[in-house]
Amino acid sequence: MVLRSGLRCAALFLLMMVPAMLRAATPPVPSSPPERVIDLANIIEPALEAQLVSALRELETKTTAQIVVLTVSSLDGETIEAVSLHTFGQWKLGQKGKDNGLLLTVALKERKYRFETGYGLESVLPDSLLGSIGREKLVPFFKEGKYGEGIAAATKEVLAVLAKNYQI
């Protein structure tokens, strides 16, 4: 009886939390990534977005590593960690068996960003390196309100690290 009660509590918790997580970003995050750049906050210029999409597709073709950039207007009270982790898991970024995906999430209203990395890329892109890339590439541009340029600079830095690692 205790086990059944515990399962009911767990199921109830999930039923309450999943809708909150799904509506955590304004507008809602799609259930799967339609492209390599999902700019729901409209902060990346179309020409720059096209360049990023092209570079990210090329990387995936040459290495199988999958990188997606997501921008949201607001986290609507959720944490950047929760939204990023949930989205990364839902989208199943990276190749099966390689877990070589990376998600860069940017929340405009909260002025937050987060890199979510699959286990297969952690040795190449450890948290310390991604933290440096964020501080050196994203933050200076973000302070000037140049979000698209900051995202592009950080993404290009990540691409350079991966290109060197994969020798392409």
mmCIF file of N, CA, C and O in Angstrom, residues 83-144:
data_model
loop_
_atom_site.group_PDB
_atom_site.id
_atom_site.type_symbol
_atom_site.label_atom_id
_atom_site.label_comp_id
_atom_site.label_asym_id
_atom_site.label_seq_id
_atom_site.Cartn_x
_atom_site.Cartn_y
_atom_site.Cartn_z
ATOM 1 N N VAL A 83 14.646 24.913 -17.473
ATOM 2 C CA VAL A 83 14.179 25.015 -18.857
ATOM 3 C C VAL A 83 15.189 24.398 -19.809
ATOM 4 O O VAL A 83 14.838 23.632 -20.711
ATOM 5 N N SER A 84 16.454 24.697 -19.606
ATOM 6 C CA SER A 84 17.501 24.187 -20.492
ATOM 7 C C SER A 84 17.618 22.671 -20.409
ATOM 8 O O SER A 84 17.675 21.975 -21.437
ATOM 9 N N LEU A 85 17.646 22.142 -19.204
ATOM 10 C CA LEU A 85 17.766 20.693 -19.019
ATOM 11 C C LEU A 85 16.551 19.960 -19.585
ATOM 12 O O LEU A 85 16.687 18.946 -20.269
ATOM 13 N N HIS A 86 15.369 20.481 -19.317
ATOM 14 C CA HIS A 86 14.141 19.868 -19.834
ATOM 15 C C HIS A 86 14.142 19.877 -21.368
ATOM 16 O O HIS A 86 13.834 18.866 -21.997
ATOM 17 N N THR A 87 14.490 21.008 -21.953
ATOM 18 C CA THR A 87 14.498 21.131 -23.413
ATOM 19 C C THR A 87 15.540 20.206 -24.025
ATOM 20 O O THR A 87 15.275 19.516 -25.015
ATOM 21 N N PHE A 88 16.725 20.165 -23.450
ATOM 22 C CA PHE A 88 17.793 19.287 -23.943
ATOM 23 C C PHE A 88 17.322 17.831 -23.943
ATOM 24 O O PHE A 88 17.502 17.101 -24.918
ATOM 25 N N GLY A 89 16.704 17.419 -22.857
ATOM 26 C CA GLY A 89 16.220 16.048 -22.762
ATOM 27 C C GLY A 89 15.069 15.764 -23.706
ATOM 28 O O GLY A 89 15.015 14.705 -24.341
ATOM 29 N N GLN A 90 14.157 16.695 -23.819
ATOM 30 C CA GLN A 90 13.006 16.518 -24.704
ATOM 31 C C GLN A 90 13.445 16.436 -26.164
ATOM 32 O O GLN A 90 12.926 15.624 -26.923
ATOM 33 N N TRP A 91 14.400 17.267 -26.548
ATOM 34 C CA TRP A 91 14.853 17.292 -27.937
ATOM 35 C C TRP A 91 15.833 16.170 -28.264
ATOM 36 O O TRP A 91 16.126 15.921 -29.413
ATOM 37 N N LYS A 92 16.372 15.513 -27.231
ATOM 38 C CA LYS A 92 17.319 14.413 -27.434
ATOM 39 C C LYS A 92 18.455 14.826 -28.390
ATOM 40 O O LYS A 92 18.729 14.172 -29.395
ATOM 41 N N LEU A 93 19.101 15.919 -28.031
ATOM 42 C CA LEU A 93 20.173 16.444 -28.878
ATOM 43 C C LEU A 93 21.383 15.525 -28.877
ATOM 44 O O LEU A 93 21.729 14.926 -27.864
ATOM 45 N N GLY A 94 22.033 15.436 -30.009
ATOM 46 C CA GLY A 94 23.191 14.568 -30.171
ATOM 47 C C GLY A 94 22.779 13.234 -30.759
ATOM 48 O O GLY A 94 21.600 12.895 -30.829
ATOM 49 N N GLN A 95 23.757 12.496 -31.187
ATOM 50 C CA GLN A 95 23.514 11.195 -31.809
ATOM 51 C C GLN A 95 23.336 10.126 -30.736
ATOM 52 O O GLN A 95 24.050 10.117 -29.734
ATOM 53 N N LYS A 96 22.405 9.224 -30.983
ATOM 54 C CA LYS A 96 22.160 8.126 -30.049
ATOM 55 C C LYS A 96 23.442 7.317 -29.886
ATOM 56 O O LYS A 96 24.111 6.985 -30.855
ATOM 57 N N GLY A 97 23.796 7.048 -28.652
ATOM 58 C CA GLY A 97 25.004 6.292 -28.362
ATOM 59 C C GLY A 97 26.242 7.165 -28.233
ATOM 60 O O GLY A 97 27.233 6.759 -27.640
ATOM 61 N N LYS A 98 26.190 8.381 -28.789
ATOM 62 C CA LYS A 98 27.327 9.307 -28.682
ATOM 63 C C LYS A 98 27.033 10.429 -27.693
ATOM 64 O O LYS A 98 27.949 11.023 -27.149
ATOM 65 N N ASP A 99 25.751 10.771 -27.517
ATOM 66 C CA ASP A 99 25.329 11.832 -26.602
ATOM 67 C C ASP A 99 26.154 13.100 -26.825
ATOM 68 O O ASP A 99 26.649 13.717 -25.890
ATOM 69 N N ASN A 100 26.309 13.470 -28.100
ATOM 70 C CA ASN A 100 27.183 14.581 -28.465
ATOM 71 C C ASN A 100 26.403 15.823 -28.892
ATOM 72 O O ASN A 100 26.662 16.424 -29.916
ATOM 73 N N GLY A 101 25.461 16.205 -28.052
ATOM 74 C CA GLY A 101 24.677 17.398 -28.324
ATOM 75 C C GLY A 101 25.026 18.521 -27.366
ATOM 76 O O GLY A 101 25.593 18.300 -26.295
ATOM 77 N N LEU A 102 24.678 19.738 -27.798
ATOM 78 C CA LEU A 102 24.875 20.918 -26.957
ATOM 79 C C LEU A 102 23.728 21.876 -27.224
ATOM 80 O O LEU A 102 23.348 22.080 -28.383
ATOM 81 N N LEU A 103 23.179 22.431 -26.171
ATOM 82 C CA LEU A 103 22.117 23.422 -26.274
ATOM 83 C C LEU A 103 22.584 24.700 -25.599
ATOM 84 O O LEU A 103 23.009 24.676 -24.448
ATOM 85 N N LEU A 104 22.500 25.805 -26.327
ATOM 86 C CA LEU A 104 22.732 27.124 -25.745
ATOM 87 C C LEU A 104 21.368 27.777 -25.602
ATOM 88 O O LEU A 104 20.685 28.017 -26.600
ATOM 89 N N THR A 105 20.954 28.022 -24.366
ATOM 90 C CA THR A 105 19.677 28.662 -24.078
ATOM 91 C C THR A 105 19.946 30.079 -23.584
ATOM 92 O O THR A 105 20.783 30.277 -22.697
ATOM 93 N N VAL A 106 19.234 31.045 -24.149
ATOM 94 C CA VAL A 106 19.347 32.443 -23.732
ATOM 95 C C VAL A 106 17.953 32.935 -23.366
ATOM 96 O O VAL A 106 17.012 32.802 -24.165
ATOM 97 N N ALA A 107 17.804 33.481 -22.158
ATOM 98 C CA ALA A 107 16.539 34.055 -21.696
ATOM 99 C C ALA A 107 16.701 35.570 -21.619
ATOM 100 O O ALA A 107 17.459 36.076 -20.791
ATOM 101 N N LEU A 108 16.008 36.271 -22.494
ATOM 102 C CA LEU A 108 16.196 37.717 -22.642
ATOM 103 C C LEU A 108 15.796 38.507 -21.396
ATOM 104 O O LEU A 108 16.603 39.261 -20.857
ATOM 105 N N LYS A 109 14.571 38.354 -20.925
ATOM 106 C CA LYS A 109 14.076 39.152 -19.800
ATOM 107 C C LYS A 109 14.942 38.968 -18.556
ATOM 108 O O LYS A 109 15.266 39.926 -17.862
ATOM 109 N N GLU A 110 15.332 37.723 -18.286
ATOM 110 C CA GLU A 110 16.104 37.424 -17.082
ATOM 111 C C GLU A 110 17.601 37.659 -17.265
ATOM 112 O O GLU A 110 18.362 37.581 -16.304
ATOM 113 N N ARG A 111 18.008 37.917 -18.500
ATOM 114 C CA ARG A 111 19.426 38.131 -18.831
ATOM 115 C C ARG A 111 20.277 36.948 -18.369
ATOM 116 O O ARG A 111 21.308 37.110 -17.709
ATOM 117 N N LYS A 112 19.826 35.755 -18.731
ATOM 118 C CA LYS A 112 20.528 34.531 -18.353
ATOM 119 C C LYS A 112 20.825 33.713 -19.590
ATOM 120 O O LYS A 112 20.114 33.796 -20.590
ATOM 121 N N TYR A 113 21.864 32.909 -19.476
ATOM 122 C CA TYR A 113 22.190 31.958 -20.534
ATOM 123 C C TYR A 113 22.702 30.688 -19.878
ATOM 124 O O TYR A 113 23.122 30.693 -18.723
ATOM 125 N N ARG A 114 22.643 29.607 -20.646
ATOM 126 C CA ARG A 114 23.145 28.329 -20.131
ATOM 127 C C ARG A 114 23.527 27.429 -21.292
ATOM 128 O O ARG A 114 22.819 27.343 -22.283
ATOM 129 N N PHE A 115 24.657 26.769 -21.129
ATOM 130 C CA PHE A 115 25.093 25.725 -22.049
ATOM 131 C C PHE A 115 24.725 24.393 -21.406
ATOM 132 O O PHE A 115 25.114 24.129 -20.271
ATOM 133 N N GLU A 116 23.988 23.563 -22.121
ATOM 134 C CA GLU A 116 23.656 22.209 -21.658
ATOM 135 C C GLU A 116 24.381 21.246 -22.589
ATOM 136 O O GLU A 116 24.176 21.262 -23.794
ATOM 137 N N THR A 117 25.258 20.431 -22.031
ATOM 138 C CA THR A 117 26.147 19.583 -22.830
ATOM 139 C C THR A 117 25.870 18.112 -22.593
ATOM 140 O O THR A 117 25.737 17.680 -21.449
ATOM 141 N N GLY A 118 25.837 17.345 -23.681
ATOM 142 C CA GLY A 118 25.732 15.893 -23.573
ATOM 143 C C GLY A 118 27.040 15.314 -23.083
ATOM 144 O O GLY A 118 28.110 15.910 -23.249
ATOM 145 N N TYR A 119 26.964 14.130 -22.494
ATOM 146 C CA TYR A 119 28.161 13.497 -21.932
ATOM 147 C C TYR A 119 29.262 13.311 -22.971
ATOM 148 O O TYR A 119 30.436 13.391 -22.650
ATOM 149 N N GLY A 120 28.891 13.072 -24.203
ATOM 150 C CA GLY A 120 29.879 12.836 -25.252
ATOM 151 C C GLY A 120 30.721 14.050 -25.606
ATOM 152 O O GLY A 120 31.779 13.918 -26.226
ATOM 153 N N LEU A 121 30.279 15.243 -25.224
ATOM 154 C CA LEU A 121 31.050 16.468 -25.511
ATOM 155 C C LEU A 121 31.689 17.074 -24.264
ATOM 156 O O LEU A 121 32.443 18.031 -24.366
ATOM 157 N N GLU A 122 31.398 16.519 -23.092
ATOM 158 C CA GLU A 122 31.911 17.123 -21.862
ATOM 159 C C GLU A 122 33.427 17.156 -21.780
ATOM 160 O O GLU A 122 33.991 18.082 -21.203
ATOM 161 N N SER A 123 34.102 16.166 -22.360
ATOM 162 C CA SER A 123 35.565 16.178 -22.288
ATOM 163 C C SER A 123 36.153 17.244 -23.212
ATOM 164 O O SER A 123 37.212 17.794 -22.935
ATOM 165 N N VAL A 124 35.462 17.555 -24.289
ATOM 166 C CA VAL A 124 35.927 18.568 -25.245
ATOM 167 C C VAL A 124 35.460 19.956 -24.826
ATOM 168 O O VAL A 124 36.181 20.940 -24.998
ATOM 169 N N LEU A 125 34.244 20.029 -24.288
ATOM 170 C CA LEU A 125 33.652 21.299 -23.871
ATOM 171 C C LEU A 125 33.274 21.235 -22.389
ATOM 172 O O LEU A 125 32.083 21.209 -22.041
ATOM 173 N N PRO A 126 34.269 21.202 -21.507
ATOM 174 C CA PRO A 126 33.950 21.146 -20.070
ATOM 175 C C PRO A 126 33.285 22.447 -19.606
ATOM 176 O O PRO A 126 33.379 23.491 -20.260
ATOM 177 N N ASP A 127 32.611 22.360 -18.481
ATOM 178 C CA ASP A 127 31.905 23.525 -17.933
ATOM 179 C C ASP A 127 32.819 24.735 -17.775
ATOM 180 O O ASP A 127 32.399 25.868 -18.014
ATOM 181 N N SER A 128 34.065 24.497 -17.380
ATOM 182 C CA SER A 128 34.991 25.623 -17.187
ATOM 183 C C SER A 128 35.240 26.365 -18.502
ATOM 184 O O SER A 128 35.266 27.599 -18.524
ATOM 185 N N LEU A 129 35.414 25.639 -19.590
ATOM 186 C CA LEU A 129 35.632 26.271 -20.897
ATOM 187 C C LEU A 129 34.375 26.997 -21.354
ATOM 188 O O LEU A 129 34.450 28.148 -21.812
ATOM 189 N N LEU A 130 33.229 26.354 -21.222
ATOM 190 C CA LEU A 130 31.982 27.005 -21.627
ATOM 191 C C LEU A 130 31.699 28.235 -20.768
ATOM 192 O O LEU A 130 31.188 29.242 -21.262
ATOM 193 N N GLY A 131 32.065 28.176 -19.489
ATOM 194 C CA GLY A 131 31.923 29.344 -18.625
ATOM 195 C C GLY A 131 32.775 30.506 -19.114
ATOM 196 O O GLY A 131 32.330 31.653 -19.152
ATOM 197 N N SER A 132 34.004 30.196 -19.519
ATOM 198 C CA SER A 132 34.890 31.234 -20.065
ATOM 199 C C SER A 132 34.336 31.810 -21.361
ATOM 200 O O SER A 132 34.359 33.026 -21.568
ATOM 201 N N ILE A 133 33.843 30.944 -22.226
ATOM 202 C CA ILE A 133 33.263 31.409 -23.489
ATOM 203 C C ILE A 133 32.073 32.325 -23.207
ATOM 204 O O ILE A 133 31.934 33.385 -23.823
ATOM 205 N N GLY A 134 31.246 31.948 -22.256
ATOM 206 C CA GLY A 134 30.108 32.792 -21.894
ATOM 207 C C GLY A 134 30.535 34.150 -21.378
ATOM 208 O O GLY A 134 30.031 35.184 -21.807
ATOM 209 N N ARG A 135 31.504 34.148 -20.462
ATOM 210 C CA ARG A 135 31.972 35.419 -19.885
ATOM 211 C C ARG A 135 32.686 36.299 -20.907
ATOM 212 O O ARG A 135 32.552 37.515 -20.894
ATOM 213 N N GLU A 136 33.458 35.679 -21.797
ATOM 214 C CA GLU A 136 34.260 36.445 -22.753
ATOM 215 C C GLU A 136 33.518 36.812 -24.031
ATOM 216 O O GLU A 136 33.838 37.829 -24.655
ATOM 217 N N LYS A 137 32.570 35.991 -24.446
ATOM 218 C CA LYS A 137 31.897 36.218 -25.730
ATOM 219 C C LYS A 137 30.459 36.699 -25.574
ATOM 220 O O LYS A 137 30.056 37.626 -26.265
ATOM 221 N N LEU A 138 29.703 36.084 -24.701
ATOM 222 C CA LEU A 138 28.297 36.472 -24.558
ATOM 223 C C LEU A 138 28.121 37.762 -23.754
ATOM 224 O O LEU A 138 27.487 38.706 -24.219
ATOM 225 N N VAL A 139 28.676 37.775 -22.560
ATOM 226 C CA VAL A 139 28.416 38.876 -21.623
ATOM 227 C C VAL A 139 28.767 40.257 -22.190
ATOM 228 O O VAL A 139 27.948 41.178 -22.107
ATOM 229 N N PRO A 140 29.942 40.454 -22.788
ATOM 230 C CA PRO A 140 30.241 41.798 -23.304
ATOM 231 C C PRO A 140 29.232 42.286 -24.350
ATOM 232 O O PRO A 140 28.809 43.447 -24.308
ATOM 233 N N PHE A 141 28.822 41.419 -25.249
ATOM 234 C CA PHE A 141 27.824 41.802 -26.250
ATOM 235 C C PHE A 141 26.461 42.024 -25.608
ATOM 236 O O PHE A 141 25.747 42.967 -25.961
ATOM 237 N N PHE A 142 26.101 41.163 -24.669
ATOM 238 C CA PHE A 142 24.801 41.290 -24.014
ATOM 239 C C PHE A 142 24.690 42.617 -23.269
ATOM 240 O O PHE A 142 23.637 43.233 -23.247
ATOM 241 N N LYS A 143 25.786 43.047 -22.641
ATOM 242 C CA LYS A 143 25.779 44.325 -21.917
ATOM 243 C C LYS A 143 25.479 45.490 -22.848
ATOM 244 O O LYS A 143 24.935 46.504 -22.425
ATOM 245 N N GLU A 144 25.838 45.344 -24.116
ATOM 246 C CA GLU A 144 25.583 46.381 -25.116
ATOM 247 C C GLU A 144 24.244 46.182 -25.824
ATOM 248 O O GLU A 144 23.908 46.936 -26.726
#
